[in-house]
Coordinates of C-alpha atoms in Angstrom, one line a residue:
H6 CA 0.0 0.0 0.0
P7 CA 1.4 3.4 -1.0
L8 CA 0.7 4.8 2.5
I9 CA 2.5 2.0 4.4
K10 CA 6.2 2.0 4.9
V11 CA 7.8 -1.2 6.2
I12 CA 11.1 -0.8 8.0
D13 CA 12.9 -4.1 8.2
E14 CA 14.9 -3.6 11.4
E15 CA 14.6 -3.9 15.1
Y16 CA 12.3 -1.2 16.7
T17 CA 13.8 -0.1 20.0
G18 CA 11.1 2.3 21.0
E19 CA 13.1 5.4 22.0
A20 CA 10.3 7.4 20.4
L21 CA 7.9 6.1 23.1
L22 CA 9.5 8.4 25.7
S23 CA 8.9 11.6 23.7
D24 CA 5.6 13.5 23.8
N25 CA 6.4 15.0 20.4
E26 CA 6.1 11.9 18.4
P27 CA 3.1 11.1 16.1
K28 CA 0.6 8.4 16.9
I29 CA 2.3 5.1 17.8
I30 CA 0.8 1.6 18.1
I31 CA 2.8 -1.0 20.0
A32 CA 1.8 -4.5 18.9
S33 CA 5.0 -6.4 19.7
G34 CA 3.4 -9.5 21.0
P35 CA 3.8 -11.7 24.1
L36 CA 7.6 -12.2 23.6
T37 CA 8.6 -8.6 23.6
D38 CA 12.3 -8.4 24.5
G39 CA 15.5 -6.3 24.4
V40 CA 15.6 -2.5 24.3
L41 CA 11.9 -2.2 23.3
Y42 CA 11.0 -4.2 26.4
K43 CA 13.0 -1.8 28.6
N44 CA 11.6 1.3 27.0
I45 CA 8.0 0.0 27.5
Q46 CA 8.9 -0.6 31.1
E47 CA 10.0 3.0 31.5
L48 CA 7.0 4.3 29.6
I49 CA 4.5 2.7 31.9
H50 CA 6.6 2.8 35.1
A51 CA 6.5 -1.0 35.5
D52 CA 9.1 -3.0 37.4
Y53 CA 8.5 -5.9 35.0
L54 CA 6.3 -7.0 32.1
H55 CA 6.8 -10.8 32.4
F56 CA 4.0 -12.5 34.2
F57 CA 3.3 -16.2 34.8
D58 CA -0.1 -16.6 33.3
A59 CA -1.6 -18.7 36.0
A60 CA -5.2 -18.4 35.0
A61 CA -7.8 -20.4 36.9
P62 CA -10.9 -21.8 35.0
L63 CA -13.7 -19.4 34.3
I64 CA -17.3 -20.6 34.6
E65 CA -20.6 -19.2 33.3
T66 CA -22.6 -17.9 36.2
D67 CA -25.9 -19.3 34.8
S68 CA -24.4 -22.8 34.8
I69 CA -23.7 -22.9 38.5
D70 CA -26.3 -24.8 40.5
M71 CA -27.4 -22.3 43.1
T72 CA -29.7 -24.8 44.8
I73 CA -26.4 -26.3 46.1
A74 CA -24.0 -23.3 46.0
F75 CA -24.6 -20.2 48.0
R76 CA -23.4 -16.6 48.0
A77 CA -21.4 -15.4 51.0
S78 CA -18.1 -13.9 52.0
R79 CA -15.8 -15.4 54.6
Y80 CA -17.0 -14.5 58.1
G81 CA -19.9 -12.6 56.4
K82 CA -17.6 -9.7 55.6
D83 CA -18.5 -8.0 52.3
T84 CA -16.2 -5.6 50.6
E85 CA -17.1 -2.1 49.5
V86 CA -16.4 -1.0 45.9
A87 CA -17.0 2.5 44.7
G88 CA -18.8 3.3 47.8
E89 CA -21.3 0.5 47.5
A90 CA -21.3 -2.6 49.6
S91 CA -21.4 -5.9 47.7
V92 CA -23.5 -8.7 49.2
G93 CA -21.9 -12.1 48.9
D94 CA -18.7 -11.4 47.0
Y95 CA -18.2 -15.1 46.4
I96 CA -20.2 -18.1 45.3
N97 CA -19.4 -21.0 47.5
C98 CA -19.5 -24.7 46.6
P99 CA -19.7 -26.8 49.8
M100 CA -18.3 -30.3 50.2
N101 CA -18.9 -32.9 52.9
E102 CA -16.1 -35.3 53.8
Q103 CA -17.1 -38.0 51.3
Q104 CA -17.3 -35.6 48.5
Y105 CA -14.0 -34.0 49.3
F106 CA -12.1 -37.3 49.3
A107 CA -13.7 -38.4 46.1
F108 CA -12.6 -35.1 44.5
Y109 CA -9.2 -35.2 46.1
N110 CA -8.4 -38.7 44.8
E111 CA -9.4 -37.8 41.3
L112 CA -7.4 -34.5 41.3
I113 CA -4.1 -36.0 42.4
S114 CA -4.3 -38.8 39.8
A115 CA -5.5 -36.7 36.8
D116 CA -3.4 -36.3 33.7
V117 CA -1.4 -33.1 33.4
A118 CA -0.2 -31.3 30.3
Y119 CA 3.4 -31.4 29.1
V120 CA 5.5 -28.7 30.7
N121 CA 8.6 -27.1 29.1
E122 CA 11.8 -27.0 31.1
F123 CA 11.7 -23.2 31.4
E124 CA 8.3 -23.5 33.0
K125 CA 9.5 -25.7 35.8
K126 CA 11.3 -22.9 37.7
K127 CA 10.9 -22.1 41.4
I128 CA 8.8 -19.0 40.5
F129 CA 5.7 -21.3 40.4
E130 CA 5.8 -21.5 44.2
G131 CA 4.0 -18.2 43.9
C132 CA 1.1 -19.6 41.8
M133 CA 1.1 -23.3 42.8
P134 CA -1.0 -25.6 40.6
V135 CA -3.9 -27.0 42.6
E136 CA -3.0 -30.6 41.8
I137 CA 0.6 -30.1 43.0
M138 CA -0.7 -28.5 46.2
A139 CA -3.1 -31.4 46.8
G140 CA -0.2 -33.8 46.3
R141 CA 1.6 -32.4 49.4
G142 CA -1.0 -33.8 51.7
V143 CA -4.6 -34.8 52.0
D144 CA -5.5 -31.7 54.1
T145 CA -3.4 -29.2 52.3
L146 CA -6.3 -27.8 50.2
R147 CA -8.5 -27.7 53.3
F148 CA -6.0 -25.3 54.9
G149 CA -5.6 -23.4 51.6
P150 CA -8.0 -22.5 48.9
L151 CA -10.7 -24.9 50.1
K152 CA -10.6 -23.7 53.7
P153 CA -14.2 -23.9 55.1
V154 CA -13.6 -21.6 58.1
G155 CA -15.9 -18.7 58.2
L156 CA -18.1 -20.0 55.3
D157 CA -21.1 -21.4 57.1
N158 CA -24.3 -21.4 55.0
P159 CA -26.0 -18.1 55.8
M160 CA -29.4 -19.6 55.2
T161 CA -29.1 -22.8 57.2
G162 CA -26.0 -22.3 59.4
E163 CA -24.6 -25.6 58.1
K164 CA -20.8 -26.1 58.4
Y165 CA -18.8 -27.9 55.8
Y166 CA -15.7 -30.1 55.4
A167 CA -14.3 -28.0 52.5
V168 CA -15.6 -25.1 50.3
V169 CA -14.6 -24.2 46.8
Q170 CA -14.9 -20.4 46.3
L171 CA -15.8 -18.7 43.0
R172 CA -15.0 -15.0 42.6
Q173 CA -16.8 -12.7 40.2
D174 CA -14.5 -12.1 37.2
N175 CA -16.3 -9.5 35.2
Y176 CA -18.5 -6.5 36.0
Q177 CA -21.5 -8.0 34.2
D178 CA -21.4 -10.8 36.8
S179 CA -21.6 -13.4 34.0
L180 CA -18.3 -15.2 34.7
Y181 CA -16.8 -16.6 37.9
N182 CA -13.2 -17.6 38.6
M183 CA -12.3 -20.7 40.6
V184 CA -10.2 -19.2 43.4
G185 CA -6.9 -21.0 43.8
F186 CA -7.4 -23.4 40.9
Q187 CA -4.4 -22.5 38.8
T188 CA -3.7 -25.8 37.1
R189 CA -1.7 -27.8 34.5
L190 CA -4.4 -30.5 34.1
K191 CA -5.4 -31.3 30.6
F192 CA -8.6 -29.5 29.5
G193 CA -10.6 -32.7 29.4
E194 CA -9.4 -33.6 32.9
Q195 CA -10.3 -30.2 34.2
K196 CA -13.9 -30.7 32.9
R197 CA -14.1 -34.2 34.4
V198 CA -12.6 -33.5 37.8
F199 CA -13.9 -30.0 38.5
S200 CA -17.4 -31.1 37.6
M201 CA -17.3 -33.3 40.7
I202 CA -17.5 -30.2 42.8
P203 CA -21.0 -29.8 44.2
G204 CA -22.8 -27.1 42.3
L205 CA -20.6 -27.4 39.3
E206 CA -21.9 -30.7 37.9
N207 CA -23.2 -28.9 34.8
A208 CA -20.8 -26.1 34.8
V209 CA -20.0 -24.4 31.4
F210 CA -16.2 -23.6 31.3
E211 CA -15.6 -20.5 29.2
R212 CA -11.9 -20.9 29.8
Y213 CA -9.9 -23.7 31.3
G214 CA -7.0 -23.1 33.6
V215 CA -3.5 -22.5 32.1
M216 CA 0.0 -21.9 33.4
H217 CA 2.7 -20.5 31.1
R218 CA 5.1 -17.6 30.9
N219 CA 3.6 -14.6 29.2
T220 CA 4.2 -10.9 28.6
F221 CA 1.4 -8.5 29.0
I222 CA 0.9 -5.0 30.4
D223 CA -1.4 -4.1 33.3
S224 CA -4.1 -3.0 30.9
P225 CA -7.0 -2.2 33.3
H226 CA -4.7 0.4 35.0
L227 CA -3.1 1.6 31.8
L228 CA -5.5 1.5 28.8
N229 CA -8.9 2.9 27.9
S230 CA -11.5 1.1 25.8
V231 CA -9.8 2.0 22.5
Y232 CA -6.5 0.6 23.7
K233 CA -4.9 4.0 24.2
L234 CA -2.6 4.8 27.2
K235 CA -4.6 6.9 29.7
E236 CA -1.6 9.0 30.5
R237 CA -0.2 9.5 27.0
D238 CA -2.2 10.9 24.1
N239 CA -0.1 9.5 21.3
I240 CA 0.4 5.9 22.2
F241 CA -1.8 2.9 21.7
F242 CA -1.2 -0.8 22.4
A243 CA -2.6 -3.8 20.5
G244 CA -2.4 -7.5 20.3
Q245 CA -1.4 -10.0 23.0
I246 CA 0.8 -7.6 24.9
T247 CA -2.5 -6.0 26.0
G248 CA -3.8 -9.2 27.5
V249 CA -6.1 -10.4 24.6
E250 CA -5.5 -14.0 23.7
G251 CA -5.7 -15.4 20.2
Y252 CA -5.1 -14.3 16.6
V253 CA -8.6 -12.9 15.9
E254 CA -8.7 -11.2 19.2
S255 CA -5.3 -9.6 18.6
A256 CA -6.5 -8.4 15.2
S257 CA -9.7 -6.9 16.7
S258 CA -7.6 -4.9 19.2
G259 CA -5.4 -3.7 16.4
L260 CA -8.4 -2.7 14.4
I261 CA -9.8 -0.5 17.2
A262 CA -6.4 1.0 18.1
G263 CA -5.6 1.8 14.4
M264 CA -9.0 3.1 13.6
N265 CA -9.0 5.5 16.6
A266 CA -5.5 6.6 16.0
A267 CA -6.6 7.6 12.5
L268 CA -9.7 9.4 13.8
E269 CA -7.5 11.4 16.3
V270 CA -5.2 12.5 13.5
L271 CA -8.3 13.7 11.6
G272 CA -9.5 15.5 14.7
R273 CA -12.6 13.3 15.0
E274 CA -14.2 11.8 18.0
P275 CA -13.2 8.2 19.0
I276 CA -15.5 5.3 18.1
T277 CA -16.0 2.7 20.8
F278 CA -17.8 -0.6 20.7
E279 CA -20.2 -1.7 23.5
N280 CA -20.2 -5.0 25.2
N281 CA -23.1 -6.3 23.1
T282 CA -20.4 -7.1 20.5
A283 CA -17.4 -9.4 20.7
I284 CA -15.0 -6.6 19.7
G285 CA -16.4 -4.3 22.3
A286 CA -16.7 -6.9 25.1
L287 CA -13.1 -7.8 24.7
A288 CA -12.0 -4.1 24.8
Q289 CA -14.1 -3.5 27.9
Y290 CA -12.7 -6.7 29.6
I291 CA -9.1 -5.4 28.9
S292 CA -9.8 -1.8 30.2
R293 CA -12.4 -2.3 32.9
N294 CA -11.6 -5.6 34.5
N295 CA -10.7 -6.2 38.2
A296 CA -7.2 -4.9 37.9
N297 CA -5.9 -6.9 40.9
N298 CA -6.8 -10.2 39.3
F299 CA -6.3 -9.4 35.6
Q300 CA -5.5 -12.3 33.3
P301 CA -5.4 -12.7 29.5
M302 CA -8.7 -13.5 27.9
N303 CA -10.0 -15.1 24.6
I304 CA -13.3 -13.9 23.3
N305 CA -16.3 -15.9 24.7
F306 CA -20.0 -15.4 25.1
G307 CA -19.4 -15.1 28.9
I308 CA -18.0 -11.6 28.5
I309 CA -20.6 -10.4 25.9
K310 CA -23.7 -8.8 27.3
G311 CA -26.5 -11.3 27.5
I312 CA -30.1 -10.9 26.2
D313 CA -33.1 -10.1 28.5
E314 CA -35.1 -13.0 27.0
K315 CA -34.7 -16.3 28.8
I316 CA -33.7 -19.0 26.3
R317 CA -32.6 -22.4 27.5
D318 CA -31.2 -23.6 24.2
K319 CA -27.6 -22.3 24.1
K320 CA -27.4 -22.4 20.3
T321 CA -30.5 -20.3 19.9
R322 CA -29.5 -17.9 22.6
Y323 CA -26.0 -17.4 21.1
N324 CA -27.4 -16.9 17.7
K325 CA -29.6 -14.1 18.9
I326 CA -26.6 -12.5 20.6
A327 CA -24.6 -12.8 17.4
V328 CA -27.4 -11.2 15.3
R329 CA -27.7 -8.3 17.7
A330 CA -23.9 -7.8 17.6
L331 CA -23.8 -7.7 13.8
E332 CA -26.5 -5.0 13.8
A333 CA -24.5 -3.0 16.3
V334 CA -21.2 -3.4 14.3
N335 CA -23.0 -2.3 11.1
D336 CA -24.2 0.9 12.8
K337 CA -20.6 1.7 13.7
K338 CA -19.5 1.0 10.1
K339 CA -22.0 3.5 8.8
I340 CA -20.6 6.2 11.2
L341 CA -17.0 5.3 10.0
S342 CA -17.9 5.5 6.3
E343 CA -19.2 9.0 6.9
V344 CA -16.1 10.1 8.8
L345 CA -13.4 8.4 6.7

């Protein structure tokens, strides 16, 4: 293309540190290294960019059996966010002794995924796989992530032998994270073993747990919903370095960043996509997520705004969401065609 110039050399990113440079989009991927890595560090005032991606499984809220599970915080203490108290920050899946031992025995004998040598370093002590933790002793989980203390059933007062906690993962309350369940189990094994947990027998897993080295920035603190740095007017990020996972997802972030960089050059208002579309839901997940527990994310229906109509058939429900999303995207295309 006559307006695109390709420079076939390493980009070191010195221009990132100057306010006088034109619009820049950094899309250097999850293996960013060298001088560029160091300059990005300086730009965003970060001690490091390497993270160990110890993502626990994510479960669709509607697939949790709330006739078994219950909402409550430990010792009945709810947190306050933005001045509003939240009632029952966690969904709790209780176990009796028999259920716990059945789950425990399957967990410690389940098949794990292959691990590269560089992933076996001591650093994983900080995000211990749940199956490794369980292998250290039959009660290790009960004194760790499955600790039942302070989690009596608020309706019945019943006490439990162990409790698996699920923490709200997105602001729509459509996804829950399995607390403490970082894992290297194969995906099929995660579905089989974790579905033994009371209340999760029919759980829909939007993302299985993964553990690997990754590089991504702290996007909820740093980026807005068009992938632009909040503190710098000329720099955008895109791709897996933002915390999106996958090729199509990376392309979608680049599309929004590039489009809005061009609009700014033309002196036009930014165009954002709402969470009723895949492209918008991913951008909002990146920029509005719980920053203290931020982990990379693929696109999934769990982060897209649901529909008000109750439809049991998943295929039909998802199709309605997709049709609505296409209509919303077409509306944005009309606006863009008028501007550009």
